Coordinates of N, CA and C in Angstrom, one line a residue:
M12 N 11.8 123.8 -167.2 CA 11.4 123.1 -166.6 C 12.8 122.2 -166.6
R13 N 13.3 121.7 -165.2 CA 14.2 120.5 -165.2 C 14.0 119.2 -165.1
E14 N 14.5 118.5 -165.8 CA 14.3 117.1 -166.0 C 15.6 116.0 -166.2
I15 N 15.4 115.4 -165.2 CA 16.6 114.2 -165.2 C 16.4 113.1 -165.9
V16 N 16.8 112.6 -167.0 CA 16.6 111.3 -167.5 C 17.7 110.3 -167.1
L17 N 17.1 109.1 -166.0 CA 17.9 108.0 -165.3 C 17.5 107.1 -165.7
D18 N 18.8 106.3 -165.6 CA 19.0 104.3 -165.6 C 19.8 104.2 -164.6
T19 N 19.7 102.9 -163.9 CA 20.6 102.2 -163.5 C 20.9 101.1 -163.7
E20 N 21.9 100.1 -163.3 CA 22.0 98.5 -164.3 C 22.3 97.8 -162.3
T21 N 21.7 96.7 -162.4 CA 22.1 96.5 -160.8 C 22.4 94.9 -161.4
T22 N 22.4 94.3 -159.7 CA 22.8 93.2 -159.6 C 22.0 91.9 -160.2
G23 N 20.8 92.2 -160.0 CA 19.5 91.9 -160.5 C 18.0 92.7 -160.7
V24 N 17.0 91.7 -160.1 CA 16.0 92.2 -160.5 C 15.3 92.2 -158.8
E25 N 15.7 92.3 -157.9 CA 15.1 91.9 -156.8 C 15.7 92.5 -155.5
P26 N 15.4 93.8 -155.2 CA 16.0 94.4 -154.0 C 16.1 94.1 -152.7
L27 N 14.8 93.2 -152.5 CA 13.7 93.4 -151.4 C 14.4 91.7 -150.9
K28 N 15.8 91.2 -151.9 CA 16.0 90.5 -152.1 C 17.9 90.1 -152.0
G29 N 18.2 91.6 -151.9 CA 19.6 91.4 -151.5 C 20.2 92.0 -152.8
D30 N 19.3 92.6 -154.3 CA 19.8 92.7 -155.2 C 20.5 94.4 -155.2
R31 N 21.1 94.8 -155.1 CA 22.2 96.5 -155.7 C 22.0 97.2 -156.6
I32 N 21.9 98.3 -156.6 CA 22.7 99.0 -157.8 C 24.0 98.9 -158.0
V33 N 24.8 98.8 -159.5 CA 25.8 98.8 -159.5 C 26.9 99.9 -160.6
E34 N 25.7 100.6 -161.0 CA 25.8 101.9 -162.0 C 24.6 102.6 -162.2
I35 N 24.7 104.2 -162.2 CA 23.6 105.0 -162.1 C 24.9 106.2 -163.1
G36 N 23.2 106.6 -164.3 CA 23.5 107.4 -165.2 C 22.3 108.4 -165.1
C37 N 22.7 110.0 -165.5 CA 21.6 110.7 -165.5 C 22.0 111.8 -166.7
V38 N 21.7 112.2 -167.5 CA 21.3 113.5 -168.1 C 20.5 114.4 -168.1
E39 N 20.5 115.5 -167.6 CA 19.8 116.8 -167.4 C 19.5 117.6 -168.4
L40 N 18.0 117.7 -168.5 CA 16.9 118.2 -169.7 C 16.2 119.8 -169.1
V41 N 17.1 120.9 -169.6 CA 16.0 122.2 -169.3 C 15.2 122.1 -171.0
N42 N 13.7 122.3 -170.0 CA 12.6 122.7 -171.2 C 12.7 121.5 -172.7
H43 N 13.2 120.6 -172.0 CA 13.7 119.4 -172.8 C 14.5 119.4 -174.1
C44 N 15.6 119.9 -173.3 CA 16.7 120.5 -174.3 C 18.0 120.0 -173.3
P45 N 18.6 119.0 -174.3 CA 19.7 118.4 -172.9 C 21.1 119.9 -172.5
T46 N 21.4 119.6 -171.4 CA 21.8 121.0 -171.3 C 23.9 120.7 -171.2
G47 N 23.8 119.1 -171.2 CA 25.3 119.2 -171.4 C 25.9 118.3 -169.7
R48 N 24.9 118.6 -169.1 CA 24.9 118.1 -167.7 C 24.9 116.6 -167.6
T49 N 26.0 115.7 -167.0 CA 25.4 114.5 -167.0 C 25.9 114.2 -165.5
Y50 N 25.4 113.1 -164.8 CA 26.3 112.2 -163.5 C 26.3 110.5 -163.7
H51 N 27.3 110.3 -163.3 CA 27.8 108.7 -164.2 C 28.0 108.5 -163.0
V52 N 28.0 107.1 -162.2 CA 28.7 106.5 -161.6 C 28.9 105.1 -161.3
Y53 N 29.9 104.4 -161.5 CA 30.0 102.7 -160.5 C 29.8 102.8 -159.5
I54 N 29.1 101.8 -158.5 CA 28.7 101.5 -157.6 C 29.5 100.0 -157.1
N55 N 30.0 100.2 -155.7 CA 30.5 98.9 -155.6 C 29.3 98.2 -154.7
P56 N 28.5 97.2 -155.1 CA 27.3 96.8 -154.3 C 27.6 95.8 -153.0
E57 N 28.9 95.8 -153.1 CA 29.5 94.7 -151.7 C 28.8 93.3 -151.5
R58 N 28.5 92.7 -153.2 CA 28.5 91.8 -152.8 C 29.3 90.9 -154.4
D59 N 28.6 90.0 -154.2 CA 28.8 89.1 -155.8 C 27.8 89.4 -157.1
M60 N 28.4 89.4 -158.6 CA 27.8 89.3 -159.1 C 27.6 88.4 -160.0
P61 N 25.4 88.5 -160.1 CA 24.7 87.1 -160.5 C 25.6 86.6 -162.4
E62 N 25.8 85.6 -162.9 CA 26.2 85.6 -164.1 C 25.0 86.1 -164.9
G63 N 23.8 86.3 -164.7 CA 22.9 86.5 -165.6 C 22.7 88.1 -165.5
A64 N 23.2 88.6 -164.9 CA 22.9 90.5 -164.1 C 24.6 90.5 -165.0
F65 N 25.5 90.0 -165.2 CA 27.3 90.5 -165.6 C 26.7 90.4 -167.7
K66 N 25.8 89.1 -167.8 CA 25.4 89.1 -169.1 C 25.0 90.4 -169.8
V67 N 23.8 91.2 -169.2 CA 23.4 91.8 -169.6 C 24.2 93.4 -169.6
H68 N 24.9 93.5 -168.1 CA 25.5 95.1 -168.7 C 27.5 94.7 -168.7
G69 N 27.6 93.8 -168.5 CA 29.0 93.5 -168.7 C 29.9 93.5 -167.6
L70 N 29.1 94.1 -165.8 CA 30.2 94.9 -164.8 C 30.3 93.5 -164.0
S71 N 31.6 93.3 -163.8 CA 31.7 91.9 -163.0 C 32.3 92.6 -161.8
A72 N 31.8 91.6 -160.8 CA 32.7 92.3 -159.3 C 33.5 92.7 -159.0
A73 N 34.9 92.1 -159.8 CA 36.0 92.3 -160.1 C 36.2 94.1 -160.3
F74 N 35.6 94.4 -161.5 CA 35.9 95.8 -161.7 C 35.0 96.7 -161.1
L75 N 34.1 96.2 -160.1 CA 33.6 97.1 -159.5 C 33.9 97.4 -157.6
S76 N 35.2 96.3 -157.9 CA 35.4 96.1 -156.5 C 36.2 97.4 -155.4
D77 N 37.0 98.3 -156.7 CA 37.7 99.5 -156.3 C 36.1 100.3 -156.6
K78 N 35.3 100.4 -156.8 CA 34.5 101.6 -156.6 C 33.5 102.1 -155.5
P79 N 33.3 103.5 -155.2 CA 32.9 103.5 -153.6 C 31.4 102.6 -153.8
V80 N 30.7 102.5 -152.4 CA 30.0 101.7 -152.2 C 28.7 102.7 -152.6
F81 N 27.5 102.7 -152.4 CA 26.3 104.0 -152.7 C 26.3 104.8 -151.5
A82 N 26.6 105.0 -150.2 CA 26.5 105.5 -148.9 C 27.4 106.6 -149.9
A83 N 28.7 106.3 -150.2 CA 29.3 107.6 -150.2 C 28.8 107.9 -151.5
I84 N 28.5 108.1 -151.9 CA 27.9 108.8 -153.4 C 26.7 109.4 -153.0
A85 N 25.6 108.8 -152.5 CA 24.3 109.2 -151.7 C 24.1 110.3 -152.1
S86 N 24.3 111.5 -151.2 CA 24.4 112.7 -150.9 C 24.5 113.2 -152.2
E87 N 25.3 113.5 -153.1 CA 26.2 113.6 -154.1 C 24.7 113.6 -155.8
F88 N 24.5 112.3 -155.4 CA 23.4 111.7 -156.4 C 22.2 112.6 -156.1
A89 N 21.8 112.5 -154.9 CA 20.7 113.1 -154.2 C 20.5 114.5 -154.7
A90 N 21.9 115.3 -154.6 CA 21.9 116.5 -154.9 C 21.5 116.8 -156.4
F91 N 22.0 115.8 -157.2 CA 21.9 116.3 -158.8 C 20.6 115.9 -159.2
I92 N 19.7 114.9 -158.7 CA 18.5 114.7 -159.1 C 17.0 115.5 -158.2
A93 N 17.9 116.3 -157.2 CA 16.6 117.2 -156.4 C 16.0 117.9 -157.1
D94 N 14.5 118.1 -157.1 CA 13.4 119.2 -157.4 C 13.9 118.7 -158.8
A95 N 14.2 117.9 -159.6 CA 13.3 117.6 -160.7 C 12.5 116.5 -161.0
K96 N 12.1 116.8 -162.0 CA 11.1 115.4 -162.9 C 12.4 114.3 -163.2
L97 N 12.2 113.3 -162.8 CA 12.8 112.0 -163.0 C 12.1 111.3 -163.9
V98 N 12.6 111.3 -165.6 CA 12.2 110.6 -166.6 C 12.9 109.3 -166.8
I99 N 12.2 108.1 -166.5 CA 12.9 106.7 -166.8 C 11.9 105.7 -167.4
H100 N 12.5 105.0 -168.1 CA 12.2 103.5 -168.8 C 12.0 102.7 -168.0
N101 N 10.4 102.2 -167.3 CA 10.0 100.8 -166.8 C 10.5 101.9 -165.2
A102 N 9.8 102.6 -164.4 CA 10.3 103.4 -163.6 C 10.5 102.6 -162.3
A103 N 9.6 102.2 -162.0 CA 9.3 101.8 -161.1 C 10.2 100.4 -160.7
F104 N 10.7 99.5 -161.1 CA 12.3 99.3 -161.5 C 13.4 100.1 -161.0
D105 N 13.6 101.2 -161.4 CA 14.9 101.9 -161.0 C 14.5 102.7 -159.9
V106 N 13.0 102.8 -159.4 CA 12.7 103.8 -158.0 C 12.7 102.9 -157.2
G107 N 12.2 101.8 -157.1 CA 12.4 100.4 -156.6 C 13.8 100.9 -155.8
F108 N 15.0 100.6 -156.5 CA 15.9 100.4 -156.2 C 16.9 101.2 -155.6
I109 N 16.4 102.5 -156.1 CA 16.8 104.0 -155.7 C 16.3 103.9 -154.1
N110 N 14.7 103.7 -154.0 CA 14.4 104.3 -152.6 C 14.8 103.3 -151.8
M111 N 15.2 102.0 -152.0 CA 16.0 100.9 -151.2 C 17.7 101.4 -150.5
E112 N 17.9 101.8 -151.5 CA 19.3 102.7 -151.5 C 19.3 103.6 -150.5
F113 N 18.5 104.9 -150.6 CA 18.1 105.9 -150.1 C 17.8 105.5 -148.6
G114 N 16.6 104.5 -148.4 CA 16.1 104.0 -146.9 C 17.8 103.4 -146.2
R115 N 18.2 103.1 -147.1 CA 19.5 102.3 -146.3 C 20.5 103.4 -145.7
V116 N 20.5 104.7 -146.1 CA 21.7 105.9 -145.6 C 20.6 106.8 -145.5
G117 N 19.7 106.7 -144.8 CA 18.6 107.9 -144.1 C 18.0 108.8 -144.8
L118 N 18.2 108.9 -146.7 CA 17.4 109.6 -147.3 C 16.3 109.6 -147.9
P119 N 15.0 110.3 -148.1 CA 14.2 110.2 -148.1 C 13.5 109.7 -149.6
A120 N 12.5 108.8 -149.4 CA 12.6 108.3 -150.8 C 12.1 109.1 -152.1
I121 N 12.3 109.0 -153.3 CA 11.7 109.5 -154.2 C 9.9 109.6 -154.2
V122 N 9.5 110.8 -154.5 CA 8.3 111.3 -154.9 C 7.8 110.7 -156.4
P123 N 6.8 109.7 -155.3 CA 6.0 109.0 -156.6 C 5.7 110.7 -158.3
S124 N 5.2 111.6 -157.4 CA 4.4 112.7 -158.6 C 5.6 113.2 -159.4
L125 N 7.0 112.9 -158.5 CA 8.3 113.4 -159.7 C 8.5 112.5 -160.6
V126 N 8.2 111.0 -160.8 CA 8.7 110.2 -162.0 C 7.6 110.5 -163.1
V127 N 8.1 110.2 -164.5 CA 7.8 110.5 -165.9 C 8.2 108.7 -166.2
D128 N 7.4 108.0 -166.5 CA 7.3 106.8 -166.8 C 7.7 106.2 -168.4
T129 N 8.2 106.5 -169.2 CA 8.3 106.5 -170.6 C 7.6 105.4 -170.8
L130 N 8.1 104.5 -170.2 CA 7.3 102.7 -170.8 C 5.7 102.6 -170.5
S131 N 5.2 103.5 -169.7 CA 3.6 103.6 -169.9 C 3.5 104.8 -170.6
M132 N 4.4 106.0 -171.2 CA 4.0 106.5 -172.1 C 3.7 106.1 -173.5
A133 N 4.8 104.9 -173.6 CA 4.7 104.4 -175.0 C 3.7 103.6 -175.4
R134 N 3.7 102.9 -174.0 CA 2.2 101.7 -174.3 C 0.8 102.8 -174.6
R135 N 1.0 104.0 -174.3 CA -0.5 104.6 -174.7 C -0.4 104.7 -176.3
K136 N 0.9 105.2 -176.5 CA 0.8 105.7 -177.5 C 1.4 104.5 -178.8
H137 N 1.4 103.2 -178.3 CA 1.4 102.5 -179.1 C 0.9 101.0 -178.8
P138 N -0.1 100.9 -178.3 CA -0.8 99.9 -177.9 C -0.8 98.4 -178.7
G139 N -0.3 97.7 -177.9 CA -0.1 96.3 -178.3 C 1.4 96.0 -179.5
A140 N 2.2 97.6 -179.1 CA 3.1 97.0 -179.8 C 4.3 96.9 -178.6
S141 N 5.9 96.9 -179.4 CA 6.8 96.2 -178.9 C 7.3 98.1 -178.0
N142 N 7.4 97.9 -176.5 CA 8.0 99.4 -176.4 C 9.6 98.8 -175.7
S143 N 10.2 98.1 -175.8 CA 11.1 97.9 -175.4 C 12.1 99.8 -175.7
L144 N 13.3 99.9 -175.1 CA 13.7 101.0 -175.3 C 14.1 100.6 -177.1
D145 N 15.2 99.8 -177.4 CA 15.9 99.4 -178.3 C 14.4 99.3 -179.4
A146 N 13.3 99.0 -178.8 CA 12.2 98.7 -180.2 C 12.1 100.5 -180.4
L147 N 11.7 101.0 -179.6 CA 11.2 102.6 -179.8 C 12.2 103.3 -180.6
C148 N 13.8 103.2 -180.2 CA 15.1 103.1 -180.9 C 14.4 102.9 -182.6
S149 N 14.0 101.9 -183.0 CA 13.6 101.9 -184.5 C 12.9 102.1 -185.2
R150 N 11.5 102.2 -183.8 CA 10.5 103.0 -184.4 C 10.6 104.6 -184.4
Y151 N 11.7 105.1 -184.1 CA 11.8 107.2 -184.4 C 13.1 107.1 -184.6
G152 N 13.8 106.2 -185.6 CA 14.9 106.7 -186.3 C 15.8 106.8 -185.4
I153 N 16.1 106.3 -184.0 CA 17.3 107.0 -183.2 C 18.4 105.8 -183.5
D154 N 19.4 106.6 -183.4 CA 20.8 105.4 -183.2 C 20.9 104.2 -182.3
N155 N 20.7 103.5 -181.6 CA 21.2 103.1 -181.0 C 22.7 101.8 -181.4
S156 N 23.5 102.0 -182.2 CA 24.0 101.0 -182.5 C 25.3 100.8 -181.4
R157 N 25.6 101.4 -180.5 CA 26.5 101.7 -179.8 C 26.1 100.4 -178.4
R158 N 24.8 100.0 -178.5 CA 24.2 99.7 -177.4 C 24.6 97.8 -177.4
T159 N 25.9 97.8 -177.3 CA 25.6 96.5 -177.4 C 25.9 95.5 -176.2
K160 N 25.7 96.8 -175.0 CA 25.2 96.0 -173.6 C 24.8 96.9 -173.0
H161 N 23.9 97.1 -172.1 CA 23.3 98.0 -171.2 C 24.2 98.7 -170.4
G162 N 24.0 99.8 -170.4 CA 24.9 100.7 -169.3 C 24.2 102.4 -169.2
A163 N 24.0 102.4 -168.0 CA 23.5 103.4 -167.7 C 23.2 104.9 -168.3
L164 N 24.9 105.4 -168.6 CA 24.4 106.6 -168.7 C 24.4 106.7 -170.8
L165 N 24.9 105.3 -171.6 CA 24.1 104.9 -172.5 C 22.8 105.7 -172.3
D166 N 22.5 104.4 -172.0 CA 20.7 104.3 -172.2 C 20.1 105.7 -171.6
S167 N 20.6 106.3 -170.5 CA 20.1 108.0 -170.3 C 20.2 108.8 -171.8
E168 N 21.2 108.5 -172.0 CA 21.4 109.4 -173.8 C 20.7 109.4 -174.5
I169 N 20.4 107.8 -175.0 CA 19.4 107.1 -176.0 C 17.9 107.5 -175.2
L170 N 17.5 107.1 -173.7 CA 16.0 107.8 -173.4 C 16.0 108.8 -173.6
A171 N 17.0 110.0 -173.2 CA 15.9 111.2 -173.8 C 16.0 111.7 -174.9
E172 N 16.1 111.0 -175.8 CA 16.1 111.1 -177.6 C 14.9 110.9 -177.6
V173 N 14.5 109.3 -177.1 CA 13.1 109.0 -177.1 C 11.8 109.4 -176.2
Y174 N 12.5 110.2 -175.3 CA 11.3 111.2 -174.6 C 10.8 112.1 -175.4
I175 N 11.9 113.0 -176.0 CA 11.7 113.9 -176.8 C 10.5 113.3 -177.8
E176 N 10.6 112.4 -179.2 CA 9.8 112.0 -179.9 C 8.8 111.6 -178.6
L177 N 8.5 111.0 -177.7 CA 7.1 110.6 -177.2 C 6.6 111.9 -176.7
I178 N 7.3 113.0 -176.9 CA 6.1 113.6 -176.3 C 5.9 115.2 -177.1
G179 N 6.2 114.9 -178.2 CA 5.6 115.2 -179.6 C 6.9 115.4 -180.3
G180 N 8.0 115.2 -180.8 CA 9.4 115.0 -181.6 C 9.8 116.0 -181.3
K181 N 10.9 116.2 -182.2 CA 12.6 117.5 -182.0 C 11.4 119.1 -182.0
Q182 N 10.4 119.3 -182.6 CA 9.7 120.3 -182.5 C 9.6 121.2 -181.2
T183 N 9.7 120.3 -179.9 CA 9.6 120.9 -179.2 C 10.8 122.0 -178.4
S184 N 12.0 121.4 -179.3 CA 13.2 122.0 -178.6 C 13.4 123.4 -180.2
L185 N 12.6 123.5 -180.9 CA 12.6 124.5 -181.7 C 12.7 126.1 -181.4
G186 N 13.7 126.9 -181.7 CA 13.9 127.8 -181.1 C 14.7 127.8 -180.0
F187 N 15.4 126.7 -179.3 CA 16.1 126.6 -178.6 C 17.9 126.6 -179.0
G188 N 19.0 127.2 -178.9 CA 20.2 126.8 -179.3 C 21.1 126.4 -177.5
S189 N 22.2 125.1 -178.4 CA 22.6 124.7 -177.2 C 23.5 126.0 -176.0
A190 N 23.8 126.8 -176.5 CA 23.4 128.0 -175.1 C 22.6 128.1 -174.6
A191 N 21.2 128.1 -174.8 CA 20.3 128.8 -174.4 C 19.3 127.6 -173.9
A192 N 20.0 126.4 -173.8 CA 19.2 125.3 -173.4 C 19.1 125.1 -171.7
G193 N 20.2 125.8 -171.2 CA 20.1 125.6 -169.7 C 19.6 127.1 -169.3
K194 N 19.0 127.8 -169.7 CA 18.4 129.4 -169.7 C 16.8 129.4 -169.2
A195 N 16.4 128.3 -168.8 CA 14.7 128.5 -168.2 C 14.2 128.9 -169.0
G196 N 14.1 128.4 -170.8 CA 13.4 129.0 -171.1 C 13.2 130.6 -172.3
V197 N 14.6 131.0 -172.3 CA 15.1 131.9 -173.2 C 15.6 131.4 -174.4
G198 N 14.3 131.2 -175.5 CA 14.8 130.4 -176.6 C 15.5 131.6 -177.5
L199 N 15.7 131.5 -179.2 CA 16.4 132.4 -179.9 C 15.2 132.4 -181.1
A200 N 15.2 133.0 -182.0 CA 14.3 133.6 -182.5 C 15.0 132.7 -184.1
V201 N 13.7 132.1 -184.4 CA 14.1 130.7 -185.9 C 13.6 131.4 -187.3
A202 N 15.0 132.1 -187.8 CA 14.8 132.5 -189.3 C 14.0 131.7 -190.0
M203 N 13.5 132.0 -190.7 CA 12.9 130.6 -192.0 C 12.5 131.5 -193.2
E204 N 13.2 130.4 -194.0 CA 13.5 131.0 -195.5 C 12.4 131.1 -196.1
R205 N 12.0 131.8 -197.1 CA 10.5 131.5 -197.7 C 11.0 131.2 -199.0
P206 N 9.7 130.1 -199.5 CA 10.7 130.0 -201.4 C 9.9 131.6 -201.8
V207 N 10.8 130.8 -202.9 CA 9.8 132.2 -203.9 C 10.2 131.4 -205.3
R208 N 8.8 131.7 -205.9 CA 8.3 131.1 -207.0 C 9.1 132.0 -208.2
Q209 N 10.1 131.4 -209.3 CA 10.5 131.3 -210.6 C 9.7 132.3 -211.4
R210 N 8.5 131.5 -211.6 CA 8.0 132.0 -212.8 C 6.0 132.1 -211.5
A211 N 5.9 133.5 -212.1 CA 4.4 134.2 -210.6 C 3.7 133.3 -212.0
L212 N 2.8 132.9 -210.9 CA 1.6 132.1 -211.4 C 0.3 133.7 -212.6
A213 N 0.1 132.8 -213.6 CA -0.9 133.6 -214.3 C -2.4 134.5 -213.6
P214 N -2.9 135.1 -213.6 CA -3.8 135.6 -213.2 C -5.5 134.8 -213.5
R215 N -6.3 134.5 -212.4 CA -7.1 133.7 -212.4 C -8.5 135.0 -213.1
L216 N -8.5 136.1 -212.3 CA -9.7 136.8 -212.6 C -9.4 136.9 -214.2
T217 N -10.4 137.2 -214.8 CA -10.5 137.9 -216.0 C -10.6 139.7 -216.0
P218 N -10.8 140.4 -216.9 CA -11.0 141.7 -217.0 C -12.3 142.0 -216.5
E219 N -13.0 141.3 -217.5 CA -14.6 141.4 -217.2 C -15.2 141.0 -215.5
E220 N -14.5 140.4 -215.3 CA -15.0 139.6 -213.9 C -14.7 140.9 -212.9
R221 N -13.3 141.2 -213.0 CA -12.8 142.4 -212.4 C -13.5 144.1 -212.5
A222 N -14.1 144.4 -213.3 CA -14.7 145.3 -213.9 C -16.1 145.2 -212.9
A223 N -16.9 143.6 -213.0 CA -18.0 143.4 -212.8 C -18.4 143.9 -210.8
H224 N -17.1 144.0 -210.4 CA -16.6 143.3 -209.4 C -16.7 145.0 -208.6
E225 N -15.7 145.6 -209.1 CA -15.6 147.3 -208.7 C -17.4 147.6 -209.0
A226 N -17.9 147.6 -210.1 CA -19.0 147.8 -210.4 C -20.1 147.8 -208.7
F227 N -20.2 146.6 -208.8 CA -20.8 146.2 -207.6 C -20.4 146.8 -206.1
V228 N -19.0 147.2 -206.1 CA -18.7 147.8 -204.7 C -19.2 149.2 -204.8
L229 N -19.2 149.4 -205.9 CA -19.7 151.1 -205.9 C -21.2 151.4 -205.6
K230 N -22.0 150.3 -206.1 CA -23.4 150.8 -205.5 C -23.7 150.2 -204.2
L231 N -22.6 150.0 -203.5 CA -23.1 149.9 -202.3 C -22.8 150.8 -201.0
K232 N -23.6 150.7 -199.7 CA -24.3 151.7 -199.3 C -23.2 151.8 -197.8
G233 N -22.4 153.2 -197.6 CA -21.5 152.6 -196.3 C -20.4 152.1 -195.9
P234 N -19.9 151.6 -197.2 CA -19.0 150.1 -196.9 C -17.4 151.2 -196.7
L235 N -16.8 150.5 -195.4 CA -15.4 151.4 -195.0 C -14.4 151.3 -196.3
W236 N -14.4 150.0 -197.6 CA -13.6 150.3 -198.5 C -13.4 151.5 -199.7
R237 N -15.2 151.8 -199.3 CA -15.4 153.1 -200.2 C -14.4 154.3 -200.3
D238 N -13.4 154.4 -199.4 CA -12.6 155.5 -198.7 C -11.2 155.2 -199.4
Y239 N -11.0 153.4 -199.4 CA -9.7 153.4 -200.1 C -10.4 153.5 -201.3
L240 N -11.1 153.4 -202.5 CA -11.5 153.4 -203.5 C -11.4 154.8 -204.1
G241 N -11.6 155.8 -203.1 CA -11.4 157.5 -203.2 C -13.0 157.8 -203.9
V242 N -14.4 157.0 -203.6 CA -15.8 157.1 -204.0 C -16.3 157.8 -202.9
P243 N -16.7 159.2 -203.1 CA -17.4 160.3 -202.0 C -18.7 159.4 -200.9
E244 N -18.8 159.5 -200.2 CA -20.3 159.1 -199.7 C -21.2 159.6 -200.1
E245 N -22.3 159.1 -200.3 CA -23.5 159.6 -201.1 C -24.5 160.2 -199.9
A246 N -25.0 161.6 -200.7 CA -26.1 161.8 -199.0 C -27.1 161.3 -198.9

């Protein structure tokens, strides 16, 4: 099963009022294991950068001025996410922006059934608690110290770890090596070392109890285990 963990950065929160995507980051998973394939691009929004948005992600209009516009990267981005489940935190936000951008260039909108919203998952699993990405990292012991500002690719990498915890933890990848992760479910056998006692446990059955049990078994008619004891069947 192929999934794409996805995040975007934007000029604001209202695509219907002219806000645009300025960064896309994606991490590919196959059977919940990272394959090493990613997609990352900065995008020229063809407009100014509001101060509030700049404080969130640190991407200035000057930095983005020589980056490709969305129309130039739309086809390759659509190809990367094609036929995959999209794993997104607060999916309505990102999908709303992506569909707005796809609509501008004549590409079909993302199908809602292909979207997994990790914020909704987290709210069901941890009702009443904070379920921001940072809060989930703290809850699951995931290192997010590099996250001084929002960044689409970094946030996707972190979200991929959070997602694995939300669906049951790292045991979901048990049996997959990094080389096997991209082979559609081909797993590796897991060798488990069994502990060995340094000193055997003392028997709890007394000789009298063992003799009484054997005598009882010999009195039984027709049990299969008489053959194992070497006792002939009585007529």
